[in-house]
mmCIF file of C-alpha atoms in Angstrom:
data_model
loop_
_atom_site.group_PDB
_atom_site.id
_atom_site.type_symbol
_atom_site.label_atom_id
_atom_site.label_comp_id
_atom_site.label_asym_id
_atom_site.label_seq_id
_atom_site.Cartn_x
_atom_site.Cartn_y
_atom_site.Cartn_z
ATOM 1 C CA MET C 1 112.760 89.732 61.442
ATOM 2 C CA HIS C 2 112.398 88.209 64.868
ATOM 3 C CA SER C 3 110.062 85.275 65.285
ATOM 4 C CA ALA C 4 107.124 85.531 67.675
ATOM 5 C CA ALA C 5 108.871 83.132 70.073
ATOM 6 C CA ALA C 6 112.029 85.250 70.072
ATOM 7 C CA GLU C 7 109.977 88.373 70.709
ATOM 8 C CA ARG C 8 108.353 86.740 73.745
ATOM 9 C CA ARG C 9 111.784 85.795 75.118
ATOM 10 C CA ARG C 10 113.153 89.326 74.769
ATOM 11 C CA THR C 11 113.459 91.171 78.079
ATOM 12 C CA PRO C 12 111.219 94.277 77.990
ATOM 13 C CA SER C 13 113.057 97.565 78.486
ATOM 14 C CA GLY C 14 110.627 98.449 81.277
ATOM 15 C CA LEU C 15 111.819 95.386 83.166
ATOM 16 C CA LEU C 16 115.423 96.560 82.856
ATOM 17 C CA ALA C 17 114.397 99.977 84.191
ATOM 18 C CA LEU C 18 112.875 98.279 87.232
ATOM 19 C CA ALA C 19 116.131 96.344 87.700
ATOM 20 C CA VAL C 20 118.073 99.632 87.705
ATOM 21 C CA GLY C 21 115.706 100.917 90.391
ATOM 22 C CA GLY C 22 116.266 97.754 92.402
ATOM 23 C CA PHE C 23 120.014 98.182 92.007
ATOM 24 C CA GLY C 24 119.861 101.734 93.350
ATOM 25 C CA ILE C 25 117.700 100.735 96.314
ATOM 26 C CA GLY C 26 120.011 97.822 97.053
ATOM 27 C CA LEU C 27 123.045 100.100 96.938
ATOM 28 C CA THR C 28 121.623 102.545 99.451
ATOM 29 C CA GLU C 29 120.686 99.670 101.760
ATOM 30 C CA PHE C 30 124.071 97.935 101.726
ATOM 31 C CA LEU C 31 126.713 100.621 101.140
ATOM 32 C CA ILE C 32 126.189 102.267 104.527
ATOM 33 C CA ALA C 33 127.891 99.319 106.244
ATOM 34 C CA GLY C 34 131.202 100.296 104.680
ATOM 35 C CA LEU C 35 130.738 103.988 105.476
ATOM 36 C CA LEU C 36 129.712 103.909 109.136
ATOM 37 C CA PRO C 37 133.162 104.776 110.564
ATOM 38 C CA GLN C 38 133.424 107.839 108.285
ATOM 39 C CA VAL C 39 129.866 108.954 109.018
ATOM 40 C CA ALA C 40 130.350 108.533 112.780
ATOM 41 C CA SER C 41 133.559 110.568 112.637
ATOM 42 C CA SER C 42 132.026 113.258 110.435
ATOM 43 C CA PHE C 43 129.098 113.867 112.783
ATOM 44 C CA ALA C 44 131.040 113.120 115.989
ATOM 45 C CA VAL C 45 128.663 110.352 117.097
ATOM 46 C CA SER C 46 129.366 106.900 118.512
ATOM 47 C CA GLU C 47 129.450 103.753 116.408
ATOM 48 C CA ALA C 48 126.246 102.577 118.078
ATOM 49 C CA THR C 49 124.492 105.844 117.204
ATOM 50 C CA ALA C 50 125.727 105.640 113.625
ATOM 51 C CA GLY C 51 124.376 102.073 113.520
ATOM 52 C CA ARG C 52 120.852 103.495 113.763
ATOM 53 C CA LEU C 53 121.278 104.526 110.143
ATOM 54 C CA ILE C 54 120.977 100.782 109.422
ATOM 55 C CA SER C 55 118.332 99.787 111.970
ATOM 56 C CA GLY C 56 116.254 102.901 111.223
ATOM 57 C CA TYR C 57 116.352 102.040 107.545
ATOM 58 C CA ALA C 58 115.159 98.470 108.182
ATOM 59 C CA LEU C 59 112.267 99.629 110.381
ATOM 60 C CA SER C 60 111.248 102.210 107.789
ATOM 61 C CA VAL C 61 111.246 99.507 105.084
ATOM 62 C CA ALA C 62 108.827 97.362 107.078
ATOM 63 C CA VAL C 63 106.479 100.297 107.769
ATOM 64 C CA GLY C 64 106.648 101.787 104.278
ATOM 65 C CA ALA C 65 105.921 98.467 102.575
ATOM 66 C CA ILE C 66 102.480 98.371 104.194
ATOM 67 C CA VAL C 67 101.548 102.030 104.632
ATOM 68 C CA LEU C 68 102.558 103.390 101.233
ATOM 69 C CA THR C 69 101.211 100.359 99.362
ATOM 70 C CA ALA C 70 97.836 100.720 101.088
ATOM 71 C CA ALA C 71 97.759 104.485 100.578
ATOM 72 C CA THR C 72 98.397 104.213 96.836
ATOM 73 C CA ALA C 73 96.180 101.203 96.116
ATOM 74 C CA ARG C 74 93.788 103.102 93.828
ATOM 75 C CA LEU C 75 96.484 104.845 91.778
ATOM 76 C CA PRO C 76 97.907 103.591 88.471
ATOM 77 C CA ARG C 77 101.019 101.608 89.290
ATOM 78 C CA LYS C 78 103.366 103.419 86.948
ATOM 79 C CA GLN C 79 102.528 106.682 88.700
ATOM 80 C CA VAL C 80 103.145 105.027 92.064
ATOM 81 C CA LEU C 81 106.541 103.689 90.947
ATOM 82 C CA VAL C 82 107.557 107.124 89.688
ATOM 83 C CA GLY C 83 106.539 108.678 93.005
ATOM 84 C CA LEU C 84 108.439 106.034 94.965
ATOM 85 C CA VAL C 85 111.643 106.576 93.004
ATOM 86 C CA VAL C 86 111.298 110.350 93.469
ATOM 87 C CA LEU C 87 111.064 109.689 97.222
ATOM 88 C CA PHE C 88 114.163 107.514 96.974
ATOM 89 C CA VAL C 89 116.106 110.219 95.123
ATOM 90 C CA LEU C 90 115.087 112.891 97.643
ATOM 91 C CA GLY C 91 116.089 110.698 100.582
ATOM 92 C CA ASN C 92 119.556 110.004 99.188
ATOM 93 C CA LEU C 93 119.995 113.634 98.190
ATOM 94 C CA LEU C 94 119.181 114.595 101.766
ATOM 95 C CA CYS C 95 121.852 112.142 102.969
ATOM 96 C CA ALA C 96 124.422 113.574 100.553
ATOM 97 C CA ILE C 97 123.940 117.148 101.776
ATOM 98 C CA ALA C 98 123.049 116.393 105.416
ATOM 99 C CA PRO C 99 124.548 119.063 107.713
ATOM 100 C CA SER C 100 123.917 116.980 110.863
ATOM 101 C CA TYR C 101 123.316 113.414 112.020
ATOM 102 C CA PRO C 102 119.536 113.858 112.595
ATOM 103 C CA VAL C 103 119.131 115.127 109.018
ATOM 104 C CA MET C 104 121.150 112.141 107.789
ATOM 105 C CA LEU C 105 118.886 109.779 109.729
ATOM 106 C CA TRP C 106 115.782 111.396 108.251
ATOM 107 C CA GLY C 107 117.279 111.009 104.787
ATOM 108 C CA ARG C 108 117.771 107.295 105.401
ATOM 109 C CA ILE C 109 114.194 106.952 106.665
ATOM 110 C CA VAL C 110 112.760 108.795 103.649
ATOM 111 C CA ALA C 111 114.809 106.690 101.211
ATOM 112 C CA ALA C 112 113.755 103.471 102.967
ATOM 113 C CA LEU C 113 110.035 104.257 102.826
ATOM 114 C CA CYS C 114 110.002 103.442 99.117
ATOM 115 C CA HIS C 115 111.934 100.160 99.450
ATOM 116 C CA GLY C 116 109.171 97.703 100.298
ATOM 117 C CA SER C 117 106.512 99.293 98.107
ATOM 118 C CA PHE C 118 108.874 99.503 95.143
ATOM 119 C CA PHE C 119 109.632 95.789 95.212
ATOM 120 C CA GLY C 120 106.047 94.862 96.045
ATOM 121 C CA ILE C 121 104.350 96.979 93.375
ATOM 122 C CA GLY C 122 107.296 96.571 91.008
ATOM 123 C CA SER C 123 106.901 92.788 91.120
ATOM 124 C CA LEU C 124 103.279 93.118 89.969
ATOM 125 C CA VAL C 125 104.299 95.473 87.173
ATOM 126 C CA ALA C 126 107.204 93.195 86.181
ATOM 127 C CA ARG C 127 105.013 90.138 85.783
ATOM 128 C CA SER C 128 102.508 92.146 83.723
ATOM 129 C CA LEU C 129 105.216 92.946 81.160
ATOM 130 C CA VAL C 130 105.730 89.320 80.116
ATOM 131 C CA ALA C 131 103.703 86.239 79.231
ATOM 132 C CA PRO C 132 102.131 84.430 82.245
ATOM 133 C CA GLU C 133 104.504 81.480 81.921
ATOM 134 C CA ARG C 134 107.475 83.837 82.462
ATOM 135 C CA LYS C 135 106.190 85.776 85.489
ATOM 136 C CA SER C 136 108.662 84.392 88.050
ATOM 137 C CA ARG C 137 111.561 85.064 85.677
ATOM 138 C CA ALA C 138 110.334 88.624 85.263
ATOM 139 C CA VAL C 139 110.330 89.108 89.043
ATOM 140 C CA ALA C 140 113.831 87.601 89.136
ATOM 141 C CA VAL C 141 115.066 90.155 86.563
ATOM 142 C CA MET C 142 113.739 93.006 88.690
ATOM 143 C CA PHE C 143 115.395 91.535 91.796
ATOM 144 C CA ALA C 144 118.646 91.025 89.882
ATOM 145 C CA GLY C 145 119.424 94.677 90.554
ATOM 146 C CA LEU C 146 119.077 94.062 94.297
ATOM 147 C CA THR C 147 121.260 90.943 94.252
ATOM 148 C CA VAL C 148 123.993 92.665 92.214
ATOM 149 C CA ALA C 149 123.871 95.556 94.694
ATOM 150 C CA ASN C 150 124.377 93.040 97.476
ATOM 151 C CA VAL C 151 127.631 91.993 95.788
ATOM 152 C CA LEU C 152 128.815 95.527 95.058
ATOM 153 C CA GLY C 153 127.185 97.648 97.771
ATOM 154 C CA VAL C 154 129.643 97.351 100.651
ATOM 155 C CA PRO C 155 132.845 97.418 98.541
ATOM 156 C CA PHE C 156 131.384 100.246 96.410
ATOM 157 C CA GLY C 157 130.624 102.330 99.485
ATOM 158 C CA ALA C 158 134.014 101.635 101.023
ATOM 159 C CA LEU C 159 135.906 102.408 97.788
ATOM 160 C CA VAL C 160 134.057 105.614 96.926
ATOM 161 C CA GLY C 161 134.049 106.731 100.546
ATOM 162 C CA GLU C 162 137.785 106.196 100.914
ATOM 163 C CA ARG C 163 138.617 108.043 97.702
ATOM 164 C CA TRP C 164 136.094 110.888 97.632
ATOM 165 C CA GLY C 165 134.365 110.822 101.025
ATOM 166 C CA TRP C 166 131.136 109.227 102.203
ATOM 167 C CA ARG C 167 128.948 111.963 100.714
ATOM 168 C CA ALA C 168 130.165 111.045 97.213
ATOM 169 C CA ALA C 169 128.670 107.562 97.651
ATOM 170 C CA PHE C 170 125.219 109.034 98.284
ATOM 171 C CA TRP C 171 125.595 111.418 95.347
ATOM 172 C CA ALA C 172 126.363 108.361 93.187
ATOM 173 C CA VAL C 173 123.259 106.539 94.439
ATOM 174 C CA THR C 174 121.197 109.678 93.747
ATOM 175 C CA VAL C 175 122.395 109.582 90.129
ATOM 176 C CA VAL C 176 121.433 105.892 89.860
ATOM 177 C CA GLY C 177 117.995 106.820 91.187
ATOM 178 C CA LEU C 178 117.614 109.524 88.545
ATOM 179 C CA LEU C 179 118.575 107.023 85.822
ATOM 180 C CA ALA C 180 115.977 104.578 87.140
ATOM 181 C CA LEU C 181 113.388 107.362 87.249
ATOM 182 C CA ALA C 182 114.056 108.289 83.620
ATOM 183 C CA GLY C 183 113.940 104.620 82.591
ATOM 184 C CA ILE C 184 110.628 103.950 84.322
ATOM 185 C CA ILE C 185 109.038 107.080 82.869
ATOM 186 C CA ALA C 186 110.238 106.232 79.349
ATOM 187 C CA CYS C 187 109.997 102.442 79.258
ATOM 188 C CA VAL C 188 107.286 101.191 81.622
ATOM 189 C CA PRO C 189 103.893 101.264 79.841
ATOM 190 C CA GLY C 190 101.373 103.608 81.391
ATOM 191 C CA ARG C 191 98.879 100.788 81.883
ATOM 192 C CA ALA C 192 101.397 98.232 83.200
ATOM 193 C CA GLY C 193 100.212 96.055 86.065
ATOM 194 C CA LYS C 194 96.714 95.479 87.351
ATOM 195 C CA THR C 195 95.040 98.755 88.185
ATOM 196 C CA PRO C 196 91.432 99.826 88.612
ATOM 197 C CA THR C 197 91.370 100.969 85.000
ATOM 198 C CA THR C 198 92.937 97.853 83.465
ATOM 199 C CA ASP C 199 91.475 95.033 85.562
ATOM 200 C CA PRO C 200 88.218 95.634 87.412
ATOM 201 C CA ALA C 201 88.658 92.326 89.286
ATOM 202 C CA ALA C 202 91.912 93.394 90.917
ATOM 203 C CA PRO C 203 91.526 94.341 94.609
ATOM 204 C CA THR C 204 91.428 98.117 95.008
ATOM 205 C CA GLY C 205 90.969 100.304 98.024
ATOM 206 C CA LEU C 206 92.067 99.431 101.536
ATOM 207 C CA ARG C 207 89.102 97.209 102.369
ATOM 208 C CA ALA C 208 89.444 95.166 99.189
ATOM 209 C CA GLN C 209 93.197 94.939 99.676
ATOM 210 C CA LEU C 210 92.742 93.664 103.221
ATOM 211 C CA GLY C 211 90.201 91.155 101.941
ATOM 212 C CA ALA C 212 93.003 89.352 100.134
ATOM 213 C CA PHE C 213 94.366 88.336 103.545
ATOM 214 C CA ARG C 214 91.367 86.084 104.147
ATOM 215 C CA SER C 215 93.285 83.485 102.147
ATOM 216 C CA GLY C 216 95.089 80.987 104.362
ATOM 217 C CA GLN C 217 97.554 80.430 101.517
ATOM 218 C CA VAL C 218 98.617 84.073 101.702
ATOM 219 C CA TRP C 219 99.380 83.769 105.422
ATOM 220 C CA LEU C 220 101.215 80.466 105.042
ATOM 221 C CA THR C 221 103.369 81.884 102.259
ATOM 222 C CA LEU C 222 104.150 85.010 104.288
ATOM 223 C CA LEU C 223 105.103 82.851 107.271
ATOM 224 C CA ALA C 224 107.355 80.676 105.102
ATOM 225 C CA THR C 225 108.956 83.838 103.711
ATOM 226 C CA ALA C 226 109.655 85.234 107.189
ATOM 227 C CA LEU C 227 111.084 81.961 108.499
ATOM 228 C CA GLY C 228 113.094 81.108 105.401
ATOM 229 C CA TYR C 229 114.590 84.525 104.830
ATOM 230 C CA GLY C 230 115.004 85.080 108.572
ATOM 231 C CA GLY C 231 116.915 81.828 108.973
ATOM 232 C CA MET C 232 119.335 82.787 106.254
ATOM 233 C CA PHE C 233 119.777 86.358 107.497
ATOM 234 C CA GLY C 234 120.170 85.248 111.090
ATOM 235 C CA ALA C 235 123.138 83.140 110.025
ATOM 236 C CA PHE C 236 124.455 85.817 107.666
ATOM 237 C CA SER C 237 124.374 88.534 110.348
ATOM 238 C CA TYR C 238 127.216 86.841 112.233
ATOM 239 C CA ILE C 239 128.984 85.159 109.321
ATOM 240 C CA ALA C 240 132.041 87.418 109.634
ATOM 241 C CA TYR C 241 132.622 86.049 113.153
ATOM 242 C CA THR C 242 132.168 82.506 111.860
ATOM 243 C CA PHE C 243 134.813 83.123 109.207
ATOM 244 C CA THR C 244 137.374 84.746 111.484
ATOM 245 C CA GLU C 245 136.790 83.007 114.820
ATOM 246 C CA VAL C 246 136.033 79.503 113.529
ATOM 247 C CA GLY C 247 137.278 79.254 109.945
ATOM 248 C CA GLY C 248 140.620 80.917 110.570
ATOM 249 C CA PHE C 249 140.189 83.619 107.930
ATOM 250 C CA SER C 250 141.659 87.069 108.461
ATOM 251 C CA SER C 251 139.430 90.108 108.739
ATOM 252 C CA ALA C 252 140.731 91.207 105.330
ATOM 253 C CA ASP C 253 139.280 88.015 103.794
ATOM 254 C CA VAL C 254 135.738 88.810 104.877
ATOM 255 C CA ALA C 255 135.101 91.268 102.022
ATOM 256 C CA TRP C 256 135.768 88.770 99.234
ATOM 257 C CA LEU C 257 133.944 85.999 101.104
ATOM 258 C CA LEU C 258 130.879 88.229 101.271
ATOM 259 C CA MET C 259 131.204 88.792 97.539
ATOM 260 C CA VAL C 260 131.162 85.008 97.051
ATOM 261 C CA TYR C 261 127.903 84.969 98.999
ATOM 262 C CA GLY C 262 126.571 87.820 96.853
ATOM 263 C CA VAL C 263 127.411 85.968 93.638
ATOM 264 C CA GLY C 264 125.440 83.047 95.049
ATOM 265 C CA LEU C 265 122.453 85.380 95.530
ATOM 266 C CA VAL C 266 122.640 86.468 91.884
ATOM 267 C CA VAL C 267 122.824 82.874 90.646
ATOM 268 C CA GLY C 268 120.064 81.675 92.960
ATOM 269 C CA ASN C 269 117.749 84.512 91.958
ATOM 270 C CA MET C 270 117.986 83.819 88.226
ATOM 271 C CA VAL C 271 117.939 80.006 88.478
ATOM 272 C CA GLY C 272 115.095 80.109 90.995
ATOM 273 C CA GLY C 273 113.026 82.405 88.777
ATOM 274 C CA ARG C 274 113.336 80.076 85.805
ATOM 275 C CA ALA C 275 112.655 76.975 87.893
ATOM 276 C CA ALA C 276 109.590 78.553 89.526
ATOM 277 C CA ASP C 277 108.033 79.158 86.120
ATOM 278 C CA ARG C 278 108.258 75.409 85.486
ATOM 279 C CA ASP C 279 107.113 74.156 88.922
ATOM 280 C CA ARG C 280 106.833 76.857 91.556
ATOM 281 C CA ASP C 281 105.902 74.849 94.647
ATOM 282 C CA ARG C 282 108.528 72.197 93.973
ATOM 283 C CA THR C 283 111.144 74.927 93.490
ATOM 284 C CA LEU C 284 110.212 76.582 96.789
ATOM 285 C CA LEU C 285 110.407 73.330 98.717
ATOM 286 C CA LEU C 286 113.747 72.369 97.149
ATOM 287 C CA ALA C 287 115.192 75.843 97.838
ATOM 288 C CA LEU C 288 114.154 75.709 101.503
ATOM 289 C CA VAL C 289 115.394 72.136 101.982
ATOM 290 C CA GLY C 290 118.666 73.033 100.238
ATOM 291 C CA LEU C 291 119.140 76.050 102.508
ATOM 292 C CA THR C 292 118.392 73.980 105.630
ATOM 293 C CA VAL C 293 120.995 71.374 104.686
ATOM 294 C CA THR C 294 123.547 74.026 103.670
ATOM 295 C CA LEU C 295 123.295 75.888 106.993
ATOM 296 C CA ALA C 296 123.496 72.692 109.046
ATOM 297 C CA VAL C 297 126.503 71.370 107.101
ATOM 298 C CA PHE C 298 128.146 74.806 107.293
ATOM 299 C CA GLY C 299 127.899 74.621 111.072
ATOM 300 C CA LEU C 300 129.616 71.235 111.029
ATOM 301 C CA LEU C 301 132.370 72.181 108.567
ATOM 302 C CA ALA C 302 132.967 75.825 109.477
ATOM 303 C CA GLU C 303 136.537 75.071 110.558
ATOM 304 C CA SER C 304 137.427 74.120 106.971
ATOM 305 C CA PRO C 305 138.304 77.178 104.846
ATOM 306 C CA THR C 306 137.577 75.344 101.587
ATOM 307 C CA ALA C 307 134.200 74.083 102.764
ATOM 308 C CA SER C 308 133.327 77.552 104.071
ATOM 309 C CA VAL C 309 133.836 79.138 100.644
ATOM 310 C CA VAL C 310 131.670 76.523 98.919
ATOM 311 C CA LEU C 311 128.966 76.619 101.564
ATOM 312 C CA VAL C 312 128.674 80.403 101.764
ATOM 313 C CA PHE C 313 128.143 80.392 97.988
ATOM 314 C CA LEU C 314 125.436 77.707 98.305
ATOM 315 C CA MET C 315 123.919 79.686 101.181
ATOM 316 C CA GLY C 316 123.409 82.562 98.750
ATOM 317 C CA VAL C 317 122.116 80.297 95.965
ATOM 318 C CA PHE C 318 119.482 78.485 98.038
ATOM 319 C CA GLY C 319 118.732 81.562 100.128
ATOM 320 C CA PHE C 320 117.519 83.600 97.152
ATOM 321 C CA ALA C 321 116.315 80.820 94.840
ATOM 322 C CA GLY C 322 112.890 80.916 96.466
ATOM 323 C CA VAL C 323 112.381 84.690 96.414
ATOM 324 C CA PRO C 324 110.809 85.098 92.912
ATOM 325 C CA GLY C 325 108.489 82.133 93.499
ATOM 326 C CA MET C 326 107.453 83.312 96.968
ATOM 327 C CA ILE C 327 106.447 86.698 95.576
ATOM 328 C CA THR C 328 104.428 85.289 92.672
ATOM 329 C CA ARG C 329 102.827 82.722 94.994
ATOM 330 C CA VAL C 330 101.617 85.248 97.542
ATOM 331 C CA THR C 331 100.355 87.667 94.876
ATOM 332 C CA ASP C 332 98.589 84.890 92.943
ATOM 333 C CA HIS C 333 96.708 83.759 96.047
ATOM 334 C CA ALA C 334 95.935 87.405 96.860
ATOM 335 C CA GLN C 335 94.496 87.941 93.346
ATOM 336 C CA GLY C 336 97.153 90.516 92.579
ATOM 337 C CA ALA C 337 96.619 92.674 95.678
ATOM 338 C CA ALA C 338 99.528 95.093 95.922
ATOM 339 C CA LEU C 339 99.260 95.123 99.714
ATOM 340 C CA ALA C 340 100.061 91.393 99.794
ATOM 341 C CA ALA C 341 103.163 92.014 97.694
ATOM 342 C CA GLY C 342 104.237 94.720 100.126
ATOM 343 C CA ALA C 343 103.459 92.432 103.059
ATOM 344 C CA ASN C 344 105.832 89.854 101.582
ATOM 345 C CA VAL C 345 108.671 92.411 101.770
ATOM 346 C CA SER C 346 107.668 93.283 105.345
ATOM 347 C CA ALA C 347 107.592 89.585 106.252
ATOM 348 C CA SER C 348 111.153 89.143 105.027
ATOM 349 C CA ASN C 349 112.317 92.144 107.085
ATOM 350 C CA ILE C 350 110.507 90.898 110.195
ATOM 351 C CA GLY C 351 112.151 87.530 109.620
ATOM 352 C CA ASN C 352 115.521 89.241 109.276
ATOM 353 C CA ALA C 353 115.089 90.947 112.639
ATOM 354 C CA LEU C 354 113.924 87.719 114.304
ATOM 355 C CA GLY C 355 116.772 85.697 112.812
ATOM 356 C CA ALA C 356 119.419 88.245 113.803
ATOM 357 C CA TRP C 357 118.006 88.406 117.351
ATOM 358 C CA ALA C 358 117.901 84.600 117.728
ATOM 359 C CA GLY C 359 121.402 84.175 116.320
ATOM 360 C CA GLY C 360 122.768 86.856 118.620
ATOM 361 C CA LEU C 361 121.036 85.263 121.617
ATOM 362 C CA ALA C 362 122.642 81.911 120.799
ATOM 363 C CA ILE C 363 126.084 83.538 120.832
ATOM 364 C CA THR C 364 125.330 85.473 124.029
ATOM 365 C CA VAL C 365 124.437 82.317 125.975
ATOM 366 C CA GLY C 366 127.771 80.776 124.987
ATOM 367 C CA LEU C 367 126.878 78.415 122.136
ATOM 368 C CA GLY C 368 129.679 79.724 119.935
ATOM 369 C CA TYR C 369 129.977 81.403 116.557
ATOM 370 C CA THR C 370 128.545 78.455 114.630
ATOM 371 C CA ALA C 371 125.327 78.632 116.661
ATOM 372 C CA PRO C 372 123.607 81.153 114.324
ATOM 373 C CA LEU C 373 124.024 78.640 111.491
ATOM 374 C CA TYR C 374 122.179 75.971 113.460
ATOM 375 C CA VAL C 375 119.541 78.444 114.623
ATOM 376 C CA GLY C 376 119.072 79.494 111.005
ATOM 377 C CA ALA C 377 118.799 75.867 109.902
ATOM 378 C CA GLY C 378 116.072 75.322 112.498
ATOM 379 C CA MET C 379 114.121 78.356 111.305
ATOM 380 C CA VAL C 380 114.348 77.315 107.668
ATOM 381 C CA LEU C 381 113.353 73.738 108.546
ATOM 382 C CA THR C 382 110.212 75.195 110.115
ATOM 383 C CA ALA C 383 109.656 77.105 106.868
ATOM 384 C CA VAL C 384 109.889 73.773 104.985
ATOM 385 C CA ALA C 385 107.112 72.383 107.183
ATOM 386 C CA VAL C 386 104.951 75.482 106.660
ATOM 387 C CA MET C 387 105.439 75.364 102.890
ATOM 388 C CA ALA C 388 104.679 71.629 102.817
ATOM 389 C CA VAL C 389 101.374 72.315 104.588
ATOM 390 C CA ALA C 390 100.593 75.149 102.157
ATOM 391 C CA VAL C 391 101.345 72.987 99.107
ATOM 392 C CA GLY C 392 99.308 70.094 100.496
ATOM 393 C CA GLN C 393 96.298 72.293 101.187
ATOM 394 C CA ASP C 394 96.594 73.891 97.759
ATOM 395 C CA ARG C 395 96.569 70.518 96.037
ATOM 396 C CA GLU C 396 93.617 69.298 98.083
ATOM 397 C CA SER C 397 91.713 72.435 97.159
ATOM 398 C CA ALA C 398 92.541 71.920 93.461
ATOM 399 C CA LEU C 399 91.286 68.329 93.604
ATOM 400 C CA ARG C 400 87.993 69.433 95.208
ATOM 401 C CA ARG C 401 87.477 71.902 92.367
#
């Protein structure tokens, strides 16, 4: 017979189902990068046109995270998750059977609509499945699927696409989506998460959801998320050039170097979730400071192959160590408002776009292929300052109470 303590430590099956959903969503986001040449050839479009399958997805994520979360605010969260995964399955199915490029693009947009809302609402459901002192770890388990997909997505897409064609990759993701759908239906409790029927104090309806944004702490946390994640992604967007043009790696080395980065994401996610449950604000500050230092040192030592391998791993570790804590922080200060959780996903995507633009601008003006690392370090350093202000204000408020 298991003790009560052992029972509390056991990972709920519903949490694993959410992780499978996160894995599927991560796969569909990342695998397209390895399939673009095949897709462009299949539909007789240019590489730039095919690239809209990535940019269109990202834009749809940012829009869907807000719009769908707001539209479903009054519905029980299990029903919303089921609907989102159905949307995800339909979008990938549409990609798998797409007879033309426009249909393929619409499939990507439909699949992406669920992305932000799934992780936003899913994070609230995940934390409701465990004891309060384990909420950040629960969010980390759900995001583990996404981080593993980051490791496997591009090589998976390239391998399956090379052997069976690019459509087979989307059929495979559709199957993963169906498995996640079955798992959520079977394993996530019907009353999981804060809903109008389980917690009358939880914000419901659009006006109540928007009311959560009166909290300055919510805005500071969203800003820190955008700057921190954007700084990392801005550097990551051009990391292949840093490896090949500065570090002396061959183009064939880039795939395994990106997997090293992905392993760092997995490690950072799980360690950061556990650490955040012990001291969330301290964990967030340490993760942001660690990422700032890592990016700056990477810029200095990018010519060293050995240092590059170590630093790209640490970039992944520190880059994702703050994610579980950021999500629980913003939702705590928003009193569990699902729209705030969705806004956190949107903030990270806006930060990604800003970071990629700033890094690209630095290269364009002639600052070299290490410039995005320094630009990223500057963005994350700003995030450190924002988080320090947020933590200071939070502590002052606690003392006044």
